[in-house]
């Protein structure tokens, strides 16, 4: 009789553990499968509606604005990083300023796997993706954008 009572308890425990693991992977899955022109902050996704670039000669500063006015991301990096995946877990001349993740590469780094990848930048068009995780808090931001961009040149 005791064996019969233990089996349902084991089944309930198994279902609870499975649900725990699946909830962890859903967050990563949401980040990896973002729709085009979307930013992900913690557990919410926002459409990117505007993109601006400040061309500072050797560096560019990319500003992505969402459909919610106070949700935005700013990424500053060397132009030499265009076309390569910039590893934000390594020190460098980069800055990331998001809603819940912020770092300056010469002062601090982000968690392993954090990156910015600028595939294309040619005048009025940019294509990029990013995924960042703060070391201590574990806060996550990710996004991608491909489209027109307003460019301001600092001469």
Short mmCIF file of N, CA and C in Angstrom, two decimals:
data_model
loop_
_atom_site.label_atom_id
_atom_site.label_comp_id
_atom_site.label_asym_id
_atom_site.label_seq_id
_atom_site.Cartn_x
_atom_site.Cartn_y
_atom_site.Cartn_z
N UNK A 1 0.82 -1.20 0.00
CA UNK A 1 0.00 0.00 0.00
C UNK A 1 0.86 1.27 0.00
N UNK A 2 1.99 1.23 0.73
CA UNK A 2 2.87 2.39 0.79
C UNK A 2 3.51 2.67 -0.57
N UNK A 3 3.80 1.62 -1.35
CA UNK A 3 4.39 1.81 -2.67
C UNK A 3 3.43 2.55 -3.58
N UNK A 4 2.17 2.30 -3.46
CA UNK A 4 1.18 2.96 -4.30
C UNK A 4 1.11 4.45 -3.96
N UNK A 5 1.26 4.83 -2.72
CA UNK A 5 1.23 6.24 -2.31
C UNK A 5 2.50 6.95 -2.73
N UNK A 6 3.62 6.25 -2.79
CA UNK A 6 4.89 6.87 -3.16
C UNK A 6 4.93 7.20 -4.65
N UNK A 7 4.37 6.36 -5.49
CA UNK A 7 4.41 6.58 -6.94
C UNK A 7 3.77 7.91 -7.34
N UNK A 8 2.57 8.26 -6.84
CA UNK A 8 2.01 9.57 -7.20
C UNK A 8 2.88 10.73 -6.70
N UNK A 9 3.47 10.59 -5.52
CA UNK A 9 4.35 11.64 -5.02
C UNK A 9 5.58 11.81 -5.90
N UNK A 10 6.16 10.71 -6.35
CA UNK A 10 7.30 10.78 -7.26
C UNK A 10 6.90 11.42 -8.59
N UNK A 11 5.73 11.09 -9.07
CA UNK A 11 5.25 11.67 -10.32
C UNK A 11 5.06 13.17 -10.19
N UNK A 12 4.51 13.62 -9.08
CA UNK A 12 4.31 15.06 -8.84
C UNK A 12 5.67 15.75 -8.74
N UNK A 13 6.61 15.14 -8.03
CA UNK A 13 7.95 15.73 -7.90
C UNK A 13 8.62 15.83 -9.27
N UNK A 14 8.49 14.82 -10.10
CA UNK A 14 9.08 14.84 -11.43
C UNK A 14 8.48 15.96 -12.27
N UNK A 15 7.17 16.13 -12.24
CA UNK A 15 6.51 17.19 -13.00
C UNK A 15 6.96 18.56 -12.51
N UNK A 16 7.10 18.74 -11.21
CA UNK A 16 7.55 20.02 -10.66
C UNK A 16 8.97 20.34 -11.10
N UNK A 17 9.85 19.37 -11.07
CA UNK A 17 11.24 19.60 -11.49
C UNK A 17 11.30 19.88 -12.99
N UNK A 18 10.53 19.16 -13.78
CA UNK A 18 10.50 19.40 -15.22
C UNK A 18 10.00 20.81 -15.54
N UNK A 19 8.99 21.26 -14.81
CA UNK A 19 8.48 22.62 -15.01
C UNK A 19 9.53 23.66 -14.66
N UNK A 20 10.29 23.41 -13.63
CA UNK A 20 11.35 24.34 -13.23
C UNK A 20 12.39 24.47 -14.33
N UNK A 21 12.83 23.36 -14.90
CA UNK A 21 13.83 23.40 -15.96
C UNK A 21 13.27 24.02 -17.23
N UNK A 22 12.03 23.76 -17.55
CA UNK A 22 11.47 24.33 -18.77
C UNK A 22 11.26 25.82 -18.62
N UNK A 23 10.97 26.33 -17.44
CA UNK A 23 10.81 27.77 -17.27
C UNK A 23 12.13 28.49 -17.42
N UNK A 24 13.23 27.87 -17.04
CA UNK A 24 14.55 28.48 -17.23
C UNK A 24 14.89 28.56 -18.71
N UNK A 25 14.60 27.53 -19.45
CA UNK A 25 14.97 27.52 -20.86
C UNK A 25 14.06 28.42 -21.69
N UNK A 26 12.84 28.70 -21.25
CA UNK A 26 11.95 29.57 -22.01
C UNK A 26 12.51 30.98 -22.12
N UNK A 27 13.17 31.48 -21.07
CA UNK A 27 13.76 32.81 -21.12
C UNK A 27 14.86 32.86 -22.16
N UNK A 28 15.76 31.87 -22.16
CA UNK A 28 16.82 31.83 -23.15
C UNK A 28 16.24 31.65 -24.54
N UNK A 29 15.21 30.83 -24.68
CA UNK A 29 14.57 30.61 -25.96
C UNK A 29 13.95 31.91 -26.48
N UNK A 30 13.35 32.70 -25.60
CA UNK A 30 12.75 33.97 -26.00
C UNK A 30 13.82 34.92 -26.53
N UNK A 31 14.97 34.93 -25.90
CA UNK A 31 16.06 35.80 -26.34
C UNK A 31 16.60 35.32 -27.68
N UNK A 32 16.79 34.03 -27.84
CA UNK A 32 17.37 33.49 -29.07
C UNK A 32 16.43 33.59 -30.26
N UNK A 33 15.13 33.61 -30.02
CA UNK A 33 14.16 33.61 -31.10
C UNK A 33 13.39 34.93 -31.20
N UNK A 34 14.09 36.03 -31.02
CA UNK A 34 13.43 37.33 -31.10
C UNK A 34 12.97 37.62 -32.53
N UNK A 35 11.80 38.20 -32.68
CA UNK A 35 11.38 38.66 -34.01
C UNK A 35 12.33 39.77 -34.49
N UNK A 36 12.36 40.05 -35.77
CA UNK A 36 13.22 41.13 -36.28
C UNK A 36 12.90 42.48 -35.63
N UNK A 37 13.93 43.28 -35.45
CA UNK A 37 13.82 44.64 -34.92
C UNK A 37 13.12 44.68 -33.56
N UNK A 38 13.64 43.87 -32.65
CA UNK A 38 13.07 43.73 -31.32
C UNK A 38 14.18 43.79 -30.27
N UNK A 39 13.87 44.38 -29.12
CA UNK A 39 14.79 44.33 -27.98
C UNK A 39 14.08 43.61 -26.83
N UNK A 40 14.87 42.85 -26.09
CA UNK A 40 14.38 42.05 -24.97
C UNK A 40 15.05 42.57 -23.70
N UNK A 41 14.24 42.99 -22.74
CA UNK A 41 14.75 43.49 -21.45
C UNK A 41 14.11 42.64 -20.36
N UNK A 42 14.98 41.88 -19.67
CA UNK A 42 14.53 40.93 -18.65
C UNK A 42 13.52 39.97 -19.26
N UNK A 43 12.26 40.13 -19.04
CA UNK A 43 11.29 39.16 -19.57
C UNK A 43 10.29 39.79 -20.53
N UNK A 44 10.59 40.99 -21.02
CA UNK A 44 9.66 41.67 -21.93
C UNK A 44 10.32 42.01 -23.25
N UNK A 45 9.58 41.94 -24.32
CA UNK A 45 10.08 42.29 -25.65
C UNK A 45 9.44 43.59 -26.10
N UNK A 46 10.24 44.43 -26.78
CA UNK A 46 9.78 45.72 -27.28
C UNK A 46 10.20 45.86 -28.74
N UNK A 47 9.33 46.44 -29.56
CA UNK A 47 9.68 46.70 -30.96
C UNK A 47 10.62 47.90 -31.02
N UNK A 48 11.65 47.78 -31.83
CA UNK A 48 12.56 48.90 -32.07
C UNK A 48 11.97 49.74 -33.19
N UNK A 49 11.74 51.02 -32.90
CA UNK A 49 11.08 51.88 -33.88
C UNK A 49 12.02 52.92 -34.49
N UNK A 50 13.12 53.22 -33.82
CA UNK A 50 14.07 54.22 -34.33
C UNK A 50 15.49 53.79 -34.06
N UNK A 51 16.37 54.14 -34.98
CA UNK A 51 17.80 53.87 -34.80
C UNK A 51 18.58 55.10 -35.24
N UNK A 52 19.55 55.47 -34.42
CA UNK A 52 20.42 56.62 -34.72
C UNK A 52 21.86 56.20 -34.52
N UNK A 53 22.74 56.82 -35.30
CA UNK A 53 24.17 56.58 -35.14
C UNK A 53 24.86 57.93 -35.06
N UNK A 54 25.76 58.03 -34.09
CA UNK A 54 26.68 59.16 -34.03
C UNK A 54 28.01 58.62 -34.51
N UNK A 55 28.44 59.08 -35.69
CA UNK A 55 29.72 58.65 -36.27
C UNK A 55 30.80 59.57 -35.72
N UNK A 56 31.66 59.03 -34.87
CA UNK A 56 32.68 59.81 -34.17
C UNK A 56 34.08 59.55 -34.73
N UNK A 57 34.17 59.27 -36.02
CA UNK A 57 35.48 59.01 -36.64
C UNK A 57 35.90 57.57 -36.43
N UNK A 58 36.68 57.30 -35.40
CA UNK A 58 37.16 55.95 -35.11
C UNK A 58 36.10 55.08 -34.42
N UNK A 59 35.08 55.72 -33.85
CA UNK A 59 34.05 54.99 -33.10
C UNK A 59 32.66 55.36 -33.63
N UNK A 60 31.71 54.48 -33.33
CA UNK A 60 30.31 54.79 -33.61
C UNK A 60 29.50 54.54 -32.34
N UNK A 61 28.49 55.38 -32.17
CA UNK A 61 27.55 55.21 -31.06
C UNK A 61 26.17 54.94 -31.67
N UNK A 62 25.64 53.78 -31.35
CA UNK A 62 24.35 53.34 -31.90
C UNK A 62 23.29 53.50 -30.82
N UNK A 63 22.20 54.15 -31.15
CA UNK A 63 21.08 54.32 -30.22
C UNK A 63 19.85 53.66 -30.82
N UNK A 64 19.31 52.70 -30.10
CA UNK A 64 18.10 52.02 -30.52
C UNK A 64 16.97 52.41 -29.58
N UNK A 65 15.88 52.92 -30.13
CA UNK A 65 14.73 53.34 -29.34
C UNK A 65 13.56 52.39 -29.59
N UNK A 66 12.84 52.10 -28.52
CA UNK A 66 11.70 51.18 -28.64
C UNK A 66 10.40 51.94 -28.85
N UNK A 67 9.32 51.17 -28.97
CA UNK A 67 8.00 51.75 -29.11
C UNK A 67 7.50 52.33 -27.79
N UNK A 68 8.25 52.08 -26.71
CA UNK A 68 7.97 52.70 -25.40
C UNK A 68 9.09 53.71 -25.19
N UNK A 69 8.75 54.99 -25.05
CA UNK A 69 9.73 56.06 -25.10
C UNK A 69 10.92 55.92 -24.16
N UNK A 70 10.72 55.40 -22.98
CA UNK A 70 11.85 55.36 -22.04
C UNK A 70 12.64 54.06 -22.10
N UNK A 71 12.37 53.19 -23.04
CA UNK A 71 13.12 51.94 -23.20
C UNK A 71 14.05 52.11 -24.40
N UNK A 72 15.36 52.16 -24.14
CA UNK A 72 16.32 52.31 -25.23
C UNK A 72 17.66 51.66 -24.87
N UNK A 73 18.51 51.55 -25.87
CA UNK A 73 19.83 50.94 -25.72
C UNK A 73 20.83 51.82 -26.46
N UNK A 74 22.00 51.98 -25.88
CA UNK A 74 23.08 52.71 -26.52
C UNK A 74 24.33 51.83 -26.52
N UNK A 75 24.93 51.67 -27.68
CA UNK A 75 26.13 50.84 -27.84
C UNK A 75 27.20 51.68 -28.51
N UNK A 76 28.36 51.78 -27.90
CA UNK A 76 29.49 52.50 -28.48
C UNK A 76 30.63 51.51 -28.68
N UNK A 77 31.20 51.52 -29.88
CA UNK A 77 32.29 50.59 -30.16
C UNK A 77 33.17 51.15 -31.27
N UNK A 78 34.38 50.60 -31.41
CA UNK A 78 35.26 51.02 -32.52
C UNK A 78 34.67 50.60 -33.87
N UNK A 79 34.91 51.40 -34.89
CA UNK A 79 34.46 51.02 -36.23
C UNK A 79 35.12 49.73 -36.68
N UNK A 80 36.29 49.44 -36.15
CA UNK A 80 36.99 48.20 -36.50
C UNK A 80 36.20 46.96 -36.08
N UNK A 81 35.22 47.13 -35.20
CA UNK A 81 34.40 45.99 -34.75
C UNK A 81 33.29 45.65 -35.73
N UNK A 82 33.08 46.48 -36.74
CA UNK A 82 32.05 46.19 -37.73
C UNK A 82 32.46 44.96 -38.52
N UNK A 83 31.55 44.00 -38.60
CA UNK A 83 31.82 42.77 -39.32
C UNK A 83 32.36 41.64 -38.47
N UNK A 84 32.63 41.92 -37.19
CA UNK A 84 33.08 40.86 -36.29
C UNK A 84 32.21 40.88 -35.04
N UNK A 85 32.17 39.77 -34.34
CA UNK A 85 31.41 39.70 -33.08
C UNK A 85 32.31 40.24 -31.98
N UNK A 86 31.88 41.32 -31.34
CA UNK A 86 32.65 41.95 -30.28
C UNK A 86 32.30 41.27 -28.95
N UNK A 87 33.27 40.66 -28.33
CA UNK A 87 33.10 39.91 -27.08
C UNK A 87 33.10 40.88 -25.90
N UNK A 88 31.94 41.09 -25.28
CA UNK A 88 31.83 42.04 -24.18
C UNK A 88 32.20 41.43 -22.83
N UNK A 89 32.68 40.19 -22.84
CA UNK A 89 33.22 39.61 -21.61
C UNK A 89 34.73 39.88 -21.52
N UNK A 90 35.25 40.61 -22.52
CA UNK A 90 36.66 41.01 -22.55
C UNK A 90 36.76 42.53 -22.46
N UNK A 91 37.81 43.00 -21.81
CA UNK A 91 38.03 44.45 -21.73
C UNK A 91 38.26 45.02 -23.12
N UNK A 92 37.82 46.26 -23.30
CA UNK A 92 38.00 46.90 -24.60
C UNK A 92 37.43 48.30 -24.61
N UNK A 93 37.46 48.93 -25.77
CA UNK A 93 36.96 50.30 -25.93
C UNK A 93 35.50 50.27 -26.39
N UNK A 94 34.65 49.72 -25.56
CA UNK A 94 33.23 49.64 -25.87
C UNK A 94 32.41 50.08 -24.67
N UNK A 95 31.17 50.45 -24.93
CA UNK A 95 30.21 50.81 -23.87
C UNK A 95 28.87 50.21 -24.23
N UNK A 96 28.16 49.73 -23.21
CA UNK A 96 26.79 49.27 -23.38
C UNK A 96 25.96 49.95 -22.30
N UNK A 97 24.92 50.65 -22.70
CA UNK A 97 24.04 51.34 -21.76
C UNK A 97 22.60 50.97 -22.10
N UNK A 98 22.07 50.01 -21.36
CA UNK A 98 20.70 49.57 -21.58
C UNK A 98 19.81 49.94 -20.41
N UNK A 99 18.69 49.25 -20.32
CA UNK A 99 17.75 49.51 -19.23
C UNK A 99 18.19 48.88 -17.92
N UNK A 100 18.70 47.64 -17.97
CA UNK A 100 19.09 46.93 -16.75
C UNK A 100 20.53 46.44 -16.79
N UNK A 101 21.22 46.67 -17.90
CA UNK A 101 22.63 46.29 -18.03
C UNK A 101 23.41 47.51 -18.48
N UNK A 102 24.52 47.77 -17.79
CA UNK A 102 25.36 48.90 -18.14
C UNK A 102 26.81 48.54 -17.85
N UNK A 103 27.70 48.85 -18.80
CA UNK A 103 29.11 48.56 -18.60
C UNK A 103 29.96 49.38 -19.56
N UNK A 104 31.14 49.72 -19.10
CA UNK A 104 32.16 50.37 -19.92
C UNK A 104 33.33 49.40 -19.97
N UNK A 105 33.67 48.95 -21.15
CA UNK A 105 34.64 47.89 -21.34
C UNK A 105 36.02 48.13 -20.77
N UNK A 106 36.40 49.37 -20.58
CA UNK A 106 37.72 49.64 -20.00
C UNK A 106 37.68 49.61 -18.48
N UNK A 107 36.46 49.59 -17.89
CA UNK A 107 36.31 49.54 -16.43
C UNK A 107 35.84 48.17 -15.94
N UNK A 108 34.89 47.60 -16.63
CA UNK A 108 34.30 46.32 -16.23
C UNK A 108 33.83 45.56 -17.45
N UNK A 109 33.66 44.27 -17.30
CA UNK A 109 33.18 43.45 -18.41
C UNK A 109 31.84 42.84 -18.05
N UNK A 110 31.22 42.24 -19.03
CA UNK A 110 29.94 41.56 -18.82
C UNK A 110 30.17 40.06 -18.76
N UNK A 111 29.13 39.30 -18.49
CA UNK A 111 29.23 37.85 -18.32
C UNK A 111 29.66 37.17 -19.62
N UNK A 112 30.23 35.99 -19.47
CA UNK A 112 30.63 35.17 -20.61
C UNK A 112 29.45 34.99 -21.56
N UNK A 113 29.70 35.12 -22.86
CA UNK A 113 28.65 34.99 -23.87
C UNK A 113 28.02 36.31 -24.26
N UNK A 114 28.37 37.40 -23.58
CA UNK A 114 27.84 38.73 -23.94
C UNK A 114 28.56 39.23 -25.20
N UNK A 115 27.79 39.79 -26.13
CA UNK A 115 28.39 40.24 -27.38
C UNK A 115 27.55 41.32 -28.05
N UNK A 116 28.19 42.01 -28.99
CA UNK A 116 27.54 42.88 -29.96
C UNK A 116 28.09 42.45 -31.31
N UNK A 117 27.22 42.26 -32.27
CA UNK A 117 27.64 41.84 -33.60
C UNK A 117 27.01 42.80 -34.61
N UNK A 118 27.84 43.64 -35.21
CA UNK A 118 27.39 44.58 -36.24
C UNK A 118 27.74 43.95 -37.58
N UNK A 119 26.74 43.42 -38.25
CA UNK A 119 26.98 42.72 -39.52
C UNK A 119 27.26 43.69 -40.66
N UNK A 120 26.54 44.82 -40.64
CA UNK A 120 26.61 45.74 -41.77
C UNK A 120 26.35 47.17 -41.29
N UNK A 121 27.14 48.09 -41.80
CA UNK A 121 26.89 49.52 -41.60
C UNK A 121 27.39 50.23 -42.83
N UNK A 122 26.48 50.78 -43.61
CA UNK A 122 26.88 51.50 -44.82
C UNK A 122 25.98 52.71 -45.02
N UNK A 123 26.42 53.80 -44.49
CA UNK A 123 25.71 55.05 -44.68
C UNK A 123 24.42 55.16 -43.91
N UNK A 124 23.32 54.74 -44.51
CA UNK A 124 22.02 54.91 -43.86
C UNK A 124 21.36 53.58 -43.49
N UNK A 125 22.13 52.50 -43.42
CA UNK A 125 21.58 51.19 -43.08
C UNK A 125 22.52 50.47 -42.12
N UNK A 126 21.93 49.78 -41.13
CA UNK A 126 22.72 49.00 -40.19
C UNK A 126 22.00 47.69 -39.89
N UNK A 127 22.78 46.64 -39.68
CA UNK A 127 22.26 45.35 -39.24
C UNK A 127 23.11 44.89 -38.07
N UNK A 128 22.46 44.57 -36.94
CA UNK A 128 23.22 44.17 -35.76
C UNK A 128 22.39 43.28 -34.85
N UNK A 129 23.08 42.62 -33.94
CA UNK A 129 22.41 41.89 -32.86
C UNK A 129 23.29 42.01 -31.62
N UNK A 130 22.67 41.84 -30.47
CA UNK A 130 23.41 41.88 -29.21
C UNK A 130 22.73 41.00 -28.19
N UNK A 131 23.53 40.54 -27.26
CA UNK A 131 23.04 39.77 -26.12
C UNK A 131 24.01 40.03 -24.98
N UNK A 132 23.50 40.55 -23.87
CA UNK A 132 24.36 40.90 -22.74
C UNK A 132 23.76 40.42 -21.43
N UNK A 133 24.64 40.07 -20.51
CA UNK A 133 24.22 39.65 -19.18
C UNK A 133 25.18 40.27 -18.17
N UNK A 134 24.61 40.98 -17.19
CA UNK A 134 25.41 41.59 -16.12
C UNK A 134 25.99 40.49 -15.24
N UNK A 135 27.23 40.66 -14.79
CA UNK A 135 27.90 39.63 -13.98
C UNK A 135 27.21 39.39 -12.65
N UNK A 136 27.06 40.42 -11.84
CA UNK A 136 26.54 40.23 -10.47
C UNK A 136 25.04 40.00 -10.42
N UNK A 137 24.28 40.83 -11.11
CA UNK A 137 22.82 40.75 -11.01
C UNK A 137 22.22 39.66 -11.90
N UNK A 138 22.91 39.32 -12.98
CA UNK A 138 22.36 38.35 -13.93
C UNK A 138 21.32 38.96 -14.86
N UNK A 139 21.11 40.28 -14.80
CA UNK A 139 20.16 40.94 -15.69
C UNK A 139 20.54 40.70 -17.14
N UNK A 140 19.52 40.52 -17.99
CA UNK A 140 19.74 40.17 -19.39
C UNK A 140 19.05 41.16 -20.31
N UNK A 141 19.74 41.52 -21.39
CA UNK A 141 19.16 42.29 -22.47
C UNK A 141 19.64 41.68 -23.78
N UNK A 142 18.81 41.74 -24.79
CA UNK A 142 19.19 41.23 -26.10
C UNK A 142 18.38 41.97 -27.14
N UNK A 143 18.83 41.90 -28.37
CA UNK A 143 18.07 42.54 -29.42
C UNK A 143 18.71 42.37 -30.78
N UNK A 144 17.97 42.80 -31.78
CA UNK A 144 18.47 42.79 -33.15
C UNK A 144 17.79 43.92 -33.90
N UNK A 145 18.49 44.44 -34.90
CA UNK A 145 17.91 45.50 -35.72
C UNK A 145 18.56 45.43 -37.09
N UNK A 146 17.75 45.59 -38.10
CA UNK A 146 18.24 45.71 -39.47
C UNK A 146 17.32 46.69 -40.19
N UNK A 147 17.89 47.81 -40.60
CA UNK A 147 17.07 48.80 -41.29
C UNK A 147 17.76 50.14 -41.40
N UNK A 148 16.94 51.11 -41.78
CA UNK A 148 17.45 52.48 -41.96
C UNK A 148 17.87 53.07 -40.62
N UNK A 149 18.80 53.98 -40.70
CA UNK A 149 19.32 54.63 -39.50
C UNK A 149 19.62 56.09 -39.85
N UNK A 150 19.34 56.97 -38.90
CA UNK A 150 19.73 58.38 -39.06
C UNK A 150 21.16 58.51 -38.56
N UNK A 151 22.02 59.16 -39.36
CA UNK A 151 23.43 59.26 -39.02
C UNK A 151 23.80 60.72 -38.78
N UNK A 152 24.50 60.94 -37.68
CA UNK A 152 25.04 62.26 -37.37
C UNK A 152 26.56 62.12 -37.34
N UNK A 153 27.26 62.91 -38.14
CA UNK A 153 28.72 62.85 -38.19
C UNK A 153 29.31 63.92 -37.30
N UNK A 154 30.22 63.53 -36.41
CA UNK A 154 30.99 64.48 -35.60
C UNK A 154 32.30 64.74 -36.31
N UNK A 155 32.44 65.93 -36.85
CA UNK A 155 33.68 66.26 -37.57
C UNK A 155 34.64 67.04 -36.73
#
